[in-house]
């Protein structure tokens, strides 16, 4: 087995943040929360777990990070619906800032004089 051609149960997904590798039970355990909490943030449309062939919810590492942030807010007393909305807005802001930085870099490189 090599890094270029991985084999095994996860194939080449070991470094994939979006690969749904965790069952609901394992995800809840890792977050120190209940399966009901994961269902609730799913119903609030914060995260949408993939379903296995048997219909079981599966979560990615990215989704677990999002769920962990929501849990922090809920633990601080924020209602779950509000916590989900805050996390969504934080994610949108981060994406907008990333795009703005890309535009700024592109504009700076376009306006800088070419070296001879």
JSON list of C-alpha atoms in Angstrom, two decimals:
[
{"chain": "A", "resi": 1, "resn": "UNK", "atom": "CA", "xyz": [0.00, 0.00, 0.00]},
{"chain": "A", "resi": 2, "resn": "UNK", "atom": "CA", "xyz": [1.47, 3.35, -1.03]},
{"chain": "A", "resi": 3, "resn": "UNK", "atom": "CA", "xyz": [0.43, 6.96, -0.47]},
{"chain": "A", "resi": 4, "resn": "UNK", "atom": "CA", "xyz": [-0.20, 7.36, -4.19]},
{"chain": "A", "resi": 5, "resn": "UNK", "atom": "CA", "xyz": [-2.49, 4.33, -4.41]},
{"chain": "A", "resi": 6, "resn": "UNK", "atom": "CA", "xyz": [-4.11, 3.76, -1.02]},
{"chain": "A", "resi": 7, "resn": "UNK", "atom": "CA", "xyz": [-6.20, 0.68, -0.42]},
{"chain": "A", "resi": 8, "resn": "UNK", "atom": "CA", "xyz": [-8.30, -0.53, 2.46]},
{"chain": "A", "resi": 9, "resn": "UNK", "atom": "CA", "xyz": [-11.72, 0.35, 3.83]},
{"chain": "A", "resi": 10, "resn": "UNK", "atom": "CA", "xyz": [-11.28, 4.13, 3.43]},
{"chain": "A", "resi": 11, "resn": "UNK", "atom": "CA", "xyz": [-9.46, 4.02, 0.11]},
{"chain": "A", "resi": 12, "resn": "UNK", "atom": "CA", "xyz": [-7.98, 7.46, -0.50]},
{"chain": "A", "resi": 13, "resn": "UNK", "atom": "CA", "xyz": [-10.30, 9.22, 1.95]},
{"chain": "A", "resi": 14, "resn": "UNK", "atom": "CA", "xyz": [-8.05, 9.31, 5.00]},
{"chain": "A", "resi": 15, "resn": "UNK", "atom": "CA", "xyz": [-7.29, 13.03, 4.54]},
{"chain": "A", "resi": 16, "resn": "UNK", "atom": "CA", "xyz": [-10.71, 13.97, 3.11]},
{"chain": "A", "resi": 17, "resn": "UNK", "atom": "CA", "xyz": [-12.53, 16.32, 5.54]},
{"chain": "A", "resi": 18, "resn": "UNK", "atom": "CA", "xyz": [-15.78, 15.75, 3.64]},
{"chain": "A", "resi": 19, "resn": "UNK", "atom": "CA", "xyz": [-15.75, 11.95, 3.65]},
{"chain": "A", "resi": 20, "resn": "UNK", "atom": "CA", "xyz": [-18.62, 10.65, 5.85]},
{"chain": "A", "resi": 21, "resn": "UNK", "atom": "CA", "xyz": [-16.56, 8.29, 7.98]},
{"chain": "A", "resi": 22, "resn": "UNK", "atom": "CA", "xyz": [-18.30, 8.51, 11.37]},
{"chain": "A", "resi": 23, "resn": "UNK", "atom": "CA", "xyz": [-21.50, 6.85, 12.51]},
{"chain": "A", "resi": 24, "resn": "UNK", "atom": "CA", "xyz": [-23.99, 8.84, 14.57]},
{"chain": "A", "resi": 25, "resn": "UNK", "atom": "CA", "xyz": [-22.99, 7.00, 17.73]},
{"chain": "A", "resi": 26, "resn": "UNK", "atom": "CA", "xyz": [-19.27, 7.59, 17.18]},
{"chain": "A", "resi": 27, "resn": "UNK", "atom": "CA", "xyz": [-19.86, 11.24, 16.23]},
{"chain": "A", "resi": 28, "resn": "UNK", "atom": "CA", "xyz": [-21.91, 11.86, 19.38]},
{"chain": "A", "resi": 29, "resn": "UNK", "atom": "CA", "xyz": [-19.24, 10.16, 21.47]},
{"chain": "A", "resi": 30, "resn": "UNK", "atom": "CA", "xyz": [-16.46, 12.25, 19.92]},
{"chain": "A", "resi": 31, "resn": "UNK", "atom": "CA", "xyz": [-18.41, 15.47, 20.54]},
{"chain": "A", "resi": 32, "resn": "UNK", "atom": "CA", "xyz": [-19.43, 14.48, 24.05]},
{"chain": "A", "resi": 33, "resn": "UNK", "atom": "CA", "xyz": [-23.08, 14.98, 23.20]},
{"chain": "A", "resi": 34, "resn": "UNK", "atom": "CA", "xyz": [-26.17, 12.93, 22.45]},
{"chain": "A", "resi": 35, "resn": "UNK", "atom": "CA", "xyz": [-27.46, 11.51, 19.21]},
{"chain": "A", "resi": 36, "resn": "UNK", "atom": "CA", "xyz": [-30.53, 13.68, 19.80]},
{"chain": "A", "resi": 37, "resn": "UNK", "atom": "CA", "xyz": [-28.34, 16.78, 19.56]},
{"chain": "A", "resi": 38, "resn": "UNK", "atom": "CA", "xyz": [-27.03, 15.61, 16.19]},
{"chain": "A", "resi": 39, "resn": "UNK", "atom": "CA", "xyz": [-30.58, 14.97, 15.01]},
{"chain": "A", "resi": 40, "resn": "UNK", "atom": "CA", "xyz": [-31.63, 18.44, 16.21]},
{"chain": "A", "resi": 41, "resn": "UNK", "atom": "CA", "xyz": [-28.87, 20.27, 14.33]},
{"chain": "A", "resi": 42, "resn": "UNK", "atom": "CA", "xyz": [-29.74, 18.17, 11.30]},
{"chain": "A", "resi": 43, "resn": "UNK", "atom": "CA", "xyz": [-33.38, 19.25, 11.58]},
{"chain": "A", "resi": 44, "resn": "UNK", "atom": "CA", "xyz": [-32.19, 22.87, 11.90]},
{"chain": "A", "resi": 45, "resn": "UNK", "atom": "CA", "xyz": [-30.30, 22.24, 8.63]},
{"chain": "A", "resi": 46, "resn": "UNK", "atom": "CA", "xyz": [-26.91, 23.11, 10.07]},
{"chain": "A", "resi": 47, "resn": "UNK", "atom": "CA", "xyz": [-25.48, 19.85, 8.76]},
{"chain": "A", "resi": 48, "resn": "UNK", "atom": "CA", "xyz": [-26.92, 17.17, 6.51]},
{"chain": "A", "resi": 49, "resn": "UNK", "atom": "CA", "xyz": [-25.33, 13.79, 7.17]},
{"chain": "A", "resi": 50, "resn": "UNK", "atom": "CA", "xyz": [-24.95, 11.36, 4.32]},
{"chain": "A", "resi": 51, "resn": "UNK", "atom": "CA", "xyz": [-26.92, 8.13, 4.62]},
{"chain": "A", "resi": 52, "resn": "UNK", "atom": "CA", "xyz": [-25.29, 4.74, 4.34]},
{"chain": "A", "resi": 53, "resn": "UNK", "atom": "CA", "xyz": [-26.82, 2.04, 2.13]},
{"chain": "A", "resi": 54, "resn": "UNK", "atom": "CA", "xyz": [-28.67, 0.87, 5.24]},
{"chain": "A", "resi": 55, "resn": "UNK", "atom": "CA", "xyz": [-30.04, 4.36, 5.92]},
{"chain": "A", "resi": 56, "resn": "UNK", "atom": "CA", "xyz": [-27.76, 5.18, 8.85]},
{"chain": "A", "resi": 57, "resn": "UNK", "atom": "CA", "xyz": [-26.43, 8.72, 9.29]},
{"chain": "A", "resi": 58, "resn": "UNK", "atom": "CA", "xyz": [-22.74, 9.22, 8.56]},
{"chain": "A", "resi": 59, "resn": "UNK", "atom": "CA", "xyz": [-20.76, 12.36, 9.43]},
{"chain": "A", "resi": 60, "resn": "UNK", "atom": "CA", "xyz": [-17.57, 13.90, 8.06]},
{"chain": "A", "resi": 61, "resn": "UNK", "atom": "CA", "xyz": [-14.81, 15.61, 10.04]},
{"chain": "A", "resi": 62, "resn": "UNK", "atom": "CA", "xyz": [-15.96, 18.96, 8.67]},
{"chain": "A", "resi": 63, "resn": "UNK", "atom": "CA", "xyz": [-19.49, 18.30, 9.91]},
{"chain": "A", "resi": 64, "resn": "UNK", "atom": "CA", "xyz": [-18.14, 17.32, 13.32]},
{"chain": "A", "resi": 65, "resn": "UNK", "atom": "CA", "xyz": [-16.25, 20.63, 13.56]},
{"chain": "A", "resi": 66, "resn": "UNK", "atom": "CA", "xyz": [-19.45, 22.50, 12.69]},
{"chain": "A", "resi": 67, "resn": "UNK", "atom": "CA", "xyz": [-21.42, 20.48, 15.24]},
{"chain": "A", "resi": 68, "resn": "UNK", "atom": "CA", "xyz": [-18.76, 21.12, 17.89]},
{"chain": "A", "resi": 69, "resn": "UNK", "atom": "CA", "xyz": [-19.06, 24.88, 17.34]},
{"chain": "A", "resi": 70, "resn": "UNK", "atom": "CA", "xyz": [-22.86, 24.66, 17.68]},
{"chain": "A", "resi": 71, "resn": "UNK", "atom": "CA", "xyz": [-22.43, 22.66, 20.86]},
{"chain": "A", "resi": 72, "resn": "UNK", "atom": "CA", "xyz": [-20.14, 25.34, 22.32]},
{"chain": "A", "resi": 73, "resn": "UNK", "atom": "CA", "xyz": [-22.85, 27.94, 21.75]},
{"chain": "A", "resi": 74, "resn": "UNK", "atom": "CA", "xyz": [-25.60, 25.73, 23.17]},
{"chain": "A", "resi": 75, "resn": "UNK", "atom": "CA", "xyz": [-23.44, 24.98, 26.23]},
{"chain": "A", "resi": 76, "resn": "UNK", "atom": "CA", "xyz": [-23.16, 28.77, 26.74]},
{"chain": "A", "resi": 77, "resn": "UNK", "atom": "CA", "xyz": [-26.96, 29.02, 26.85]},
{"chain": "A", "resi": 78, "resn": "UNK", "atom": "CA", "xyz": [-27.77, 29.86, 23.23]},
{"chain": "A", "resi": 79, "resn": "UNK", "atom": "CA", "xyz": [-30.96, 28.17, 21.96]},
{"chain": "A", "resi": 80, "resn": "UNK", "atom": "CA", "xyz": [-30.16, 25.46, 19.41]},
{"chain": "A", "resi": 81, "resn": "UNK", "atom": "CA", "xyz": [-31.91, 27.20, 16.49]},
{"chain": "A", "resi": 82, "resn": "UNK", "atom": "CA", "xyz": [-30.00, 30.43, 17.20]},
{"chain": "A", "resi": 83, "resn": "UNK", "atom": "CA", "xyz": [-26.72, 28.53, 17.61]},
{"chain": "A", "resi": 84, "resn": "UNK", "atom": "CA", "xyz": [-27.22, 26.89, 14.22]},
{"chain": "A", "resi": 85, "resn": "UNK", "atom": "CA", "xyz": [-27.93, 30.25, 12.59]},
{"chain": "A", "resi": 86, "resn": "UNK", "atom": "CA", "xyz": [-24.83, 31.80, 14.19]},
{"chain": "A", "resi": 87, "resn": "UNK", "atom": "CA", "xyz": [-22.63, 28.95, 12.94]},
{"chain": "A", "resi": 88, "resn": "UNK", "atom": "CA", "xyz": [-24.07, 29.28, 9.42]},
{"chain": "A", "resi": 89, "resn": "UNK", "atom": "CA", "xyz": [-23.39, 33.05, 9.43]},
{"chain": "A", "resi": 90, "resn": "UNK", "atom": "CA", "xyz": [-19.84, 32.51, 10.76]},
{"chain": "A", "resi": 91, "resn": "UNK", "atom": "CA", "xyz": [-19.20, 30.02, 7.96]},
{"chain": "A", "resi": 92, "resn": "UNK", "atom": "CA", "xyz": [-20.56, 32.42, 5.33]},
{"chain": "A", "resi": 93, "resn": "UNK", "atom": "CA", "xyz": [-18.42, 35.26, 6.70]},
{"chain": "A", "resi": 94, "resn": "UNK", "atom": "CA", "xyz": [-15.29, 33.10, 6.62]},
{"chain": "A", "resi": 95, "resn": "UNK", "atom": "CA", "xyz": [-15.99, 32.14, 3.00]},
{"chain": "A", "resi": 96, "resn": "UNK", "atom": "CA", "xyz": [-16.61, 35.79, 2.00]},
{"chain": "A", "resi": 97, "resn": "UNK", "atom": "CA", "xyz": [-13.35, 36.84, 3.65]},
{"chain": "A", "resi": 98, "resn": "UNK", "atom": "CA", "xyz": [-11.48, 34.09, 1.80]},
{"chain": "A", "resi": 99, "resn": "UNK", "atom": "CA", "xyz": [-12.94, 35.21, -1.54]},
{"chain": "A", "resi": 100, "resn": "UNK", "atom": "CA", "xyz": [-12.12, 38.86, -0.80]},
{"chain": "A", "resi": 101, "resn": "UNK", "atom": "CA", "xyz": [-8.52, 37.94, -0.01]},
{"chain": "A", "resi": 102, "resn": "UNK", "atom": "CA", "xyz": [-8.27, 36.08, -3.33]},
{"chain": "A", "resi": 103, "resn": "UNK", "atom": "CA", "xyz": [-9.64, 39.12, -5.21]},
{"chain": "A", "resi": 104, "resn": "UNK", "atom": "CA", "xyz": [-7.21, 41.41, -3.39]},
{"chain": "A", "resi": 105, "resn": "UNK", "atom": "CA", "xyz": [-4.24, 39.18, -4.28]},
{"chain": "A", "resi": 106, "resn": "UNK", "atom": "CA", "xyz": [-5.37, 39.02, -7.92]},
{"chain": "A", "resi": 107, "resn": "UNK", "atom": "CA", "xyz": [-5.80, 42.81, -8.10]},
{"chain": "A", "resi": 108, "resn": "UNK", "atom": "CA", "xyz": [-2.39, 43.40, -6.51]},
{"chain": "A", "resi": 109, "resn": "UNK", "atom": "CA", "xyz": [-0.63, 41.04, -8.91]},
{"chain": "A", "resi": 110, "resn": "UNK", "atom": "CA", "xyz": [-2.43, 42.62, -11.89]},
{"chain": "A", "resi": 111, "resn": "UNK", "atom": "CA", "xyz": [-1.43, 46.15, -10.85]},
{"chain": "A", "resi": 112, "resn": "UNK", "atom": "CA", "xyz": [2.19, 45.39, -9.99]},
{"chain": "A", "resi": 113, "resn": "UNK", "atom": "CA", "xyz": [4.69, 46.15, -12.78]},
{"chain": "A", "resi": 114, "resn": "UNK", "atom": "CA", "xyz": [6.08, 43.15, -14.61]},
{"chain": "A", "resi": 115, "resn": "UNK", "atom": "CA", "xyz": [9.78, 42.58, -14.01]},
{"chain": "A", "resi": 116, "resn": "UNK", "atom": "CA", "xyz": [12.07, 42.39, -17.03]}
]
